[in-house]
mmCIF file of C-alpha atoms in Angstrom:
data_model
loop_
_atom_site.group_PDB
_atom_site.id
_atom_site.type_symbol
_atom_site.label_atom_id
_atom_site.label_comp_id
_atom_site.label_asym_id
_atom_site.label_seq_id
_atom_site.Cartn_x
_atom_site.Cartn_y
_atom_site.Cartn_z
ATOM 1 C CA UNK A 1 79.792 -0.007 69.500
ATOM 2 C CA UNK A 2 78.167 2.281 71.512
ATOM 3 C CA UNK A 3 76.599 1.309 74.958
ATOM 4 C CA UNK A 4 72.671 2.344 75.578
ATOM 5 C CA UNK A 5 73.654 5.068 77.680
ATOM 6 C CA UNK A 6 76.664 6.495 75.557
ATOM 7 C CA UNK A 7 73.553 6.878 72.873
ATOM 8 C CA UNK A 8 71.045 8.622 75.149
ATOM 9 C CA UNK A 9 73.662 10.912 75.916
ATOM 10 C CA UNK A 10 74.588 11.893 72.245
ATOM 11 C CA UNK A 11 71.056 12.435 71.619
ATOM 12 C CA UNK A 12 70.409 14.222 74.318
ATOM 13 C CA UNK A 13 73.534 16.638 73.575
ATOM 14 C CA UNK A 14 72.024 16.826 69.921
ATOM 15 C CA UNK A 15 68.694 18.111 71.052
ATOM 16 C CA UNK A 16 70.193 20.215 73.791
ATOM 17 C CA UNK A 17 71.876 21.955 70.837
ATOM 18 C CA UNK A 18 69.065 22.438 68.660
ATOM 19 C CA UNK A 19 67.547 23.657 71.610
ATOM 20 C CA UNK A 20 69.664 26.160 72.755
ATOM 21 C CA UNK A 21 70.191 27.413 68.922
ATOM 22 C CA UNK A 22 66.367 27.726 69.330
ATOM 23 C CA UNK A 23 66.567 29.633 72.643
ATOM 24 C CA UNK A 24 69.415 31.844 71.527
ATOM 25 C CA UNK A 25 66.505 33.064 68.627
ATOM 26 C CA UNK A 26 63.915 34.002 70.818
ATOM 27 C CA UNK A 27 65.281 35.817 74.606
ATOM 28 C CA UNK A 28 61.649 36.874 74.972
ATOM 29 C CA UNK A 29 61.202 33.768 76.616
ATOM 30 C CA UNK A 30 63.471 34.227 79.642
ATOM 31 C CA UNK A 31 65.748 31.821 80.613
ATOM 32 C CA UNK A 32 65.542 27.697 79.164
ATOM 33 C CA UNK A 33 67.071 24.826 80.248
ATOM 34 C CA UNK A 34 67.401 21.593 78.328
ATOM 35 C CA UNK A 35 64.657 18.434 79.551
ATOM 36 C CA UNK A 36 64.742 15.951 77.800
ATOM 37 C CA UNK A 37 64.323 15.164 74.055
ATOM 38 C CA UNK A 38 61.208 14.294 72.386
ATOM 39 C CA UNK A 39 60.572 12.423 68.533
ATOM 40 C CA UNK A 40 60.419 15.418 67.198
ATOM 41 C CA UNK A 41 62.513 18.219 69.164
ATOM 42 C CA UNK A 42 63.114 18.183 72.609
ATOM 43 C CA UNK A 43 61.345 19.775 76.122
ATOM 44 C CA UNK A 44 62.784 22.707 78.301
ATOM 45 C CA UNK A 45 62.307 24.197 81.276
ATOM 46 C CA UNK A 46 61.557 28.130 80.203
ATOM 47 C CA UNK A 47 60.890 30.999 83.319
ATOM 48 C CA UNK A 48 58.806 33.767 81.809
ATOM 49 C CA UNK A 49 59.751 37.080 82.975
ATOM 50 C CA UNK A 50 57.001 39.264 84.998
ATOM 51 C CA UNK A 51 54.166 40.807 82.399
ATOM 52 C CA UNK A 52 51.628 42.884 83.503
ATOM 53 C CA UNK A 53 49.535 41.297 86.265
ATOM 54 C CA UNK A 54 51.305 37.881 86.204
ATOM 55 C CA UNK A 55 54.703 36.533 88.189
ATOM 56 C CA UNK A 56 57.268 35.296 87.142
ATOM 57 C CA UNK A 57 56.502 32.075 85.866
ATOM 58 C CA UNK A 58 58.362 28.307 84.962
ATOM 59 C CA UNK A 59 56.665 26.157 82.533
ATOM 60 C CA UNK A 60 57.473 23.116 79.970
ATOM 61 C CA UNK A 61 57.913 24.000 76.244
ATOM 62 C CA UNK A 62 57.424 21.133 74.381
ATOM 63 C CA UNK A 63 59.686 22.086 70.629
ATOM 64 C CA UNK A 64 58.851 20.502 67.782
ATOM 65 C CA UNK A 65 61.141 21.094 64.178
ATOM 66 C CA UNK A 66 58.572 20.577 61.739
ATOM 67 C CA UNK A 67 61.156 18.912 59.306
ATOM 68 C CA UNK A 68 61.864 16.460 61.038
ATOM 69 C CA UNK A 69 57.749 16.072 62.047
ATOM 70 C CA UNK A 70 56.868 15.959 58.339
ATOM 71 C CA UNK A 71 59.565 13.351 57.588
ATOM 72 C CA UNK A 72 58.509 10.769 60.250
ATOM 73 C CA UNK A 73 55.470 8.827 59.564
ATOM 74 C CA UNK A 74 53.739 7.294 62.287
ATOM 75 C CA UNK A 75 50.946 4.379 62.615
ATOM 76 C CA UNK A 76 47.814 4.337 59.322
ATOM 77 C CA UNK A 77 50.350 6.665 57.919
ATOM 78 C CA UNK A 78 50.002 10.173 59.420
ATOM 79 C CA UNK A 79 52.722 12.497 59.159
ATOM 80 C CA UNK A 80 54.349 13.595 62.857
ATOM 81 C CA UNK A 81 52.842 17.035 61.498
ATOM 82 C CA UNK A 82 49.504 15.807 62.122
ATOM 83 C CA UNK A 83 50.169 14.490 65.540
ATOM 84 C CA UNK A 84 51.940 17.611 67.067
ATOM 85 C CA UNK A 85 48.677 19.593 65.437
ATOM 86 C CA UNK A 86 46.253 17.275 67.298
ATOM 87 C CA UNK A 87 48.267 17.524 70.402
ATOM 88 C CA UNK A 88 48.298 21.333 70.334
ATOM 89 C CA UNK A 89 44.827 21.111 69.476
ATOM 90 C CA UNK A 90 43.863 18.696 72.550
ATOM 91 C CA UNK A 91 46.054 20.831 75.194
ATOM 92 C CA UNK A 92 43.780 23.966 73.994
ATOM 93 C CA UNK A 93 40.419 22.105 74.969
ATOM 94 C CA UNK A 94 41.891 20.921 78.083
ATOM 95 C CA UNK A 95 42.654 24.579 78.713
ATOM 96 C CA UNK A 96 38.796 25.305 79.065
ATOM 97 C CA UNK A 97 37.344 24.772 82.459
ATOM 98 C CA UNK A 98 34.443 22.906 80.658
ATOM 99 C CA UNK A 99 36.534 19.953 79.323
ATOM 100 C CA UNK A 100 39.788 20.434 81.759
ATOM 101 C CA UNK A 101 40.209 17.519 84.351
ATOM 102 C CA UNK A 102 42.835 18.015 87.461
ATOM 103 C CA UNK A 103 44.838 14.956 86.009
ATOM 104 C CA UNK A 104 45.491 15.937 82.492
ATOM 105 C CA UNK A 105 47.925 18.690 81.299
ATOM 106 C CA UNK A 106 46.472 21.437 79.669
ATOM 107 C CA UNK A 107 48.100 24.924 77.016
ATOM 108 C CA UNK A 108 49.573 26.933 79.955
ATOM 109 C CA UNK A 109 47.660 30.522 80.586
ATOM 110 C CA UNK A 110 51.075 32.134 79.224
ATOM 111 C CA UNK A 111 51.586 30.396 76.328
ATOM 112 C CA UNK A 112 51.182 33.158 73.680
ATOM 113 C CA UNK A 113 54.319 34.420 75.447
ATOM 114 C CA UNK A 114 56.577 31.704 73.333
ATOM 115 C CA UNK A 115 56.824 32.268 70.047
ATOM 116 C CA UNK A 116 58.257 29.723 67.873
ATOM 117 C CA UNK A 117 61.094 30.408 66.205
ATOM 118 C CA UNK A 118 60.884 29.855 62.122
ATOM 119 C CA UNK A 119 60.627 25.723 61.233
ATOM 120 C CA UNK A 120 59.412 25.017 64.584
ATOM 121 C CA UNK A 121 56.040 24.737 66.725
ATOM 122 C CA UNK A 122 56.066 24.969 70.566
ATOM 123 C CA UNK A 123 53.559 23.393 72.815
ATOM 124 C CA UNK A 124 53.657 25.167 76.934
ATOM 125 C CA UNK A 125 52.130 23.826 79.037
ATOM 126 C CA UNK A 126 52.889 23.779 83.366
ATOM 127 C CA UNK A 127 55.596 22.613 85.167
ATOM 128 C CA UNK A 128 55.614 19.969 87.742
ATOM 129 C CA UNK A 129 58.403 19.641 90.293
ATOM 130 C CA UNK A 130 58.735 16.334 90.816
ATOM 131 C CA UNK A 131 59.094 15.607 87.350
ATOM 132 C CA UNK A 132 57.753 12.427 85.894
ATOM 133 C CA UNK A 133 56.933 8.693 87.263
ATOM 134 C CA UNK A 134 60.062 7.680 84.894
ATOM 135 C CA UNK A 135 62.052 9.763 87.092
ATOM 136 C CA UNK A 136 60.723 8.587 90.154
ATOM 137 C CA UNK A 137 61.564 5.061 89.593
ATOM 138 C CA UNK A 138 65.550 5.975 89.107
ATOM 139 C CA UNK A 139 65.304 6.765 85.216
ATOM 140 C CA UNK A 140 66.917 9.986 85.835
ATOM 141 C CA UNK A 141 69.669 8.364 88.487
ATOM 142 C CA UNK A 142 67.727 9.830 91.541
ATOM 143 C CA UNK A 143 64.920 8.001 92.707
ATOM 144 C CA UNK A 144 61.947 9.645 94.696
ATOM 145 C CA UNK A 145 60.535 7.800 97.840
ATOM 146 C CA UNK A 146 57.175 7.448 97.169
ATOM 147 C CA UNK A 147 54.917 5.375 100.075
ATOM 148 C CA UNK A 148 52.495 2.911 98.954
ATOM 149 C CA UNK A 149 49.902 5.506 99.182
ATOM 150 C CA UNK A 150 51.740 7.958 96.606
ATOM 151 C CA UNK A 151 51.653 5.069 94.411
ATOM 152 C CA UNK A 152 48.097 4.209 94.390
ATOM 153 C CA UNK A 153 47.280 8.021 93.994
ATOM 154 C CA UNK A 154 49.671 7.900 91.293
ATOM 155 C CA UNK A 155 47.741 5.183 89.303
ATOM 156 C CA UNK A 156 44.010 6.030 90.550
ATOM 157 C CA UNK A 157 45.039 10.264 88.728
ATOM 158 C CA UNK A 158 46.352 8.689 85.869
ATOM 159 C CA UNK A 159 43.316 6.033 85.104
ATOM 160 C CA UNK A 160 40.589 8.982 86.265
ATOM 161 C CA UNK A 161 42.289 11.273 83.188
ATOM 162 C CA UNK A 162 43.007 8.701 80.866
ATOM 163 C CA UNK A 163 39.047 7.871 81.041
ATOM 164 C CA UNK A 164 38.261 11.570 80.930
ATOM 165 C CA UNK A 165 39.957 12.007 77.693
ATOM 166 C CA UNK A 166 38.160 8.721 76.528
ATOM 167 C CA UNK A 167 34.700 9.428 77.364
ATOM 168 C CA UNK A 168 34.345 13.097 77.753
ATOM 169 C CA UNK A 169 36.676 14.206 75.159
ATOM 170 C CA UNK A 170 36.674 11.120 72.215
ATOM 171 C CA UNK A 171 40.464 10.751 72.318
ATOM 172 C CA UNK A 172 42.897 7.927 72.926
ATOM 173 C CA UNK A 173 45.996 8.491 74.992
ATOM 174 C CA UNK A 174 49.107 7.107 72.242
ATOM 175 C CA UNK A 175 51.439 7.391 74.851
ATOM 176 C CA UNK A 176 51.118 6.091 78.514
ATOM 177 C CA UNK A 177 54.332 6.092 79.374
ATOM 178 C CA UNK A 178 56.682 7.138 82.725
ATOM 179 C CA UNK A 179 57.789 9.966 81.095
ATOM 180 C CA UNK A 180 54.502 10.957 79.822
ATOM 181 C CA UNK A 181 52.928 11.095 83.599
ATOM 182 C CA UNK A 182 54.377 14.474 85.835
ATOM 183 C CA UNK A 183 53.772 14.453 88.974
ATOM 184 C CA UNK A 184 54.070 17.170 92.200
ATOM 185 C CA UNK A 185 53.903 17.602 96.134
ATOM 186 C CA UNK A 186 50.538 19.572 96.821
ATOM 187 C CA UNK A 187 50.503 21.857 99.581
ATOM 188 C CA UNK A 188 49.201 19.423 102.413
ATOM 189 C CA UNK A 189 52.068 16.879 101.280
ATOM 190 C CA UNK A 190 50.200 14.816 98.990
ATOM 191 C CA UNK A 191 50.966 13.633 95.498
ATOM 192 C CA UNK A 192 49.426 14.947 92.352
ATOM 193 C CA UNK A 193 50.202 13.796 89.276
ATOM 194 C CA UNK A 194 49.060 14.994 85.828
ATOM 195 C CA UNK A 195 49.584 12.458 82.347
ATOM 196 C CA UNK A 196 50.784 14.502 78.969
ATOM 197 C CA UNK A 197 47.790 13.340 76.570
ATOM 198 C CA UNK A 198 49.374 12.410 73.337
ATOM 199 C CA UNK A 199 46.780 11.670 71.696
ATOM 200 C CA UNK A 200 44.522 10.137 68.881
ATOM 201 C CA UNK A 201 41.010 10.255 67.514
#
């Protein structure tokens, strides 16, 4: 019988793998490294290569295999089709200044940039250096330090988005989680965090 962790690590060596099959398929996308997997793909870490005006650039891709989306049925029976739709939908909104809020992720600026390779979608959005809360508490084997003030910024950014994409958007967040909530240093050495609305009407 395998052990909880011998599991995680097969899946996350099966996802890497898809991943990298993906990756190998599109080199437009500069270089990817394997996150973490997700229900219905897994996440990388992709640098863009300079275009035009803009830097280099590191952001999340979020990939999807639309197989394995249609096959799994969620809650009131949607298909995981649906869901990865709304969520690509939602990140686009949150991309416009007039319904963007500093604590919810939004489609990254570059995101026409990734192309998704044939049977899959792909969701970019940015990337946070300190990675998520789940990490932070030792989920990834290497805890952050985070004061007592970190922490209630932490939870006061997550509850001020979460209510954002209640009232001003109509949504419900499916999945506040620790991995779902990314967080980063700012500049003057304070935390920032930003939650990953999964989301439903």
């Amino acid at each position: 019988m395998l052990s909880a962790a011998a599991i995680a690590t097969a899946t996350a060596s099966a996802a890497s793998a898809r991943c990298t099959s993906w990756d190998r398929m599109r080199p437009r996308t500069g270089t990817s490294t394997f996150i973490a997997p997700t229900q219905y793909g897994c996440m990388l870490k992709t640098t863009l290569p300079p275009h035009g005006t803009a830097p280099s650039t590191t952001m999340a891709v979020k990939v999807s295999h639309t197989r394995s989306a249609e096959a799994k049925r969620a809650v009131g029976n949607r298909i995981g089709c649906d869901d990865v739709n709304l969520e690509a939908k939602l990140l686009g909104r949150l991309a416009d200044p007039d319904y963007s809020h500093p604590n919810l992720t939004y489609l990254h600026p570059r995101h026409q940039e990734v192309i998704a390779a044939p049977g899959t979608s792909v969701l970019v959005t940015p990337f946070f250096t300190g990675g998520s809360l789940w990490d932070a508490q030792g989920g990834s084997g290497a805890p952050a330090l985070l004061s007592r003030t970190d922490v209630v910024e932490i939870v006061r950014g997550v509850a001020a988005g979460v209510h954002h994409l209640h009232t001003r958007l109509g949504y419900a967040h499916l999945d506040l989680s620790p991995d779902n909530v990314m967080w980063r240093w700012s500049s003057t050495g304070a935390v920032q965090c930003h939650s990953v609305p999964a989301a439903g009407l």
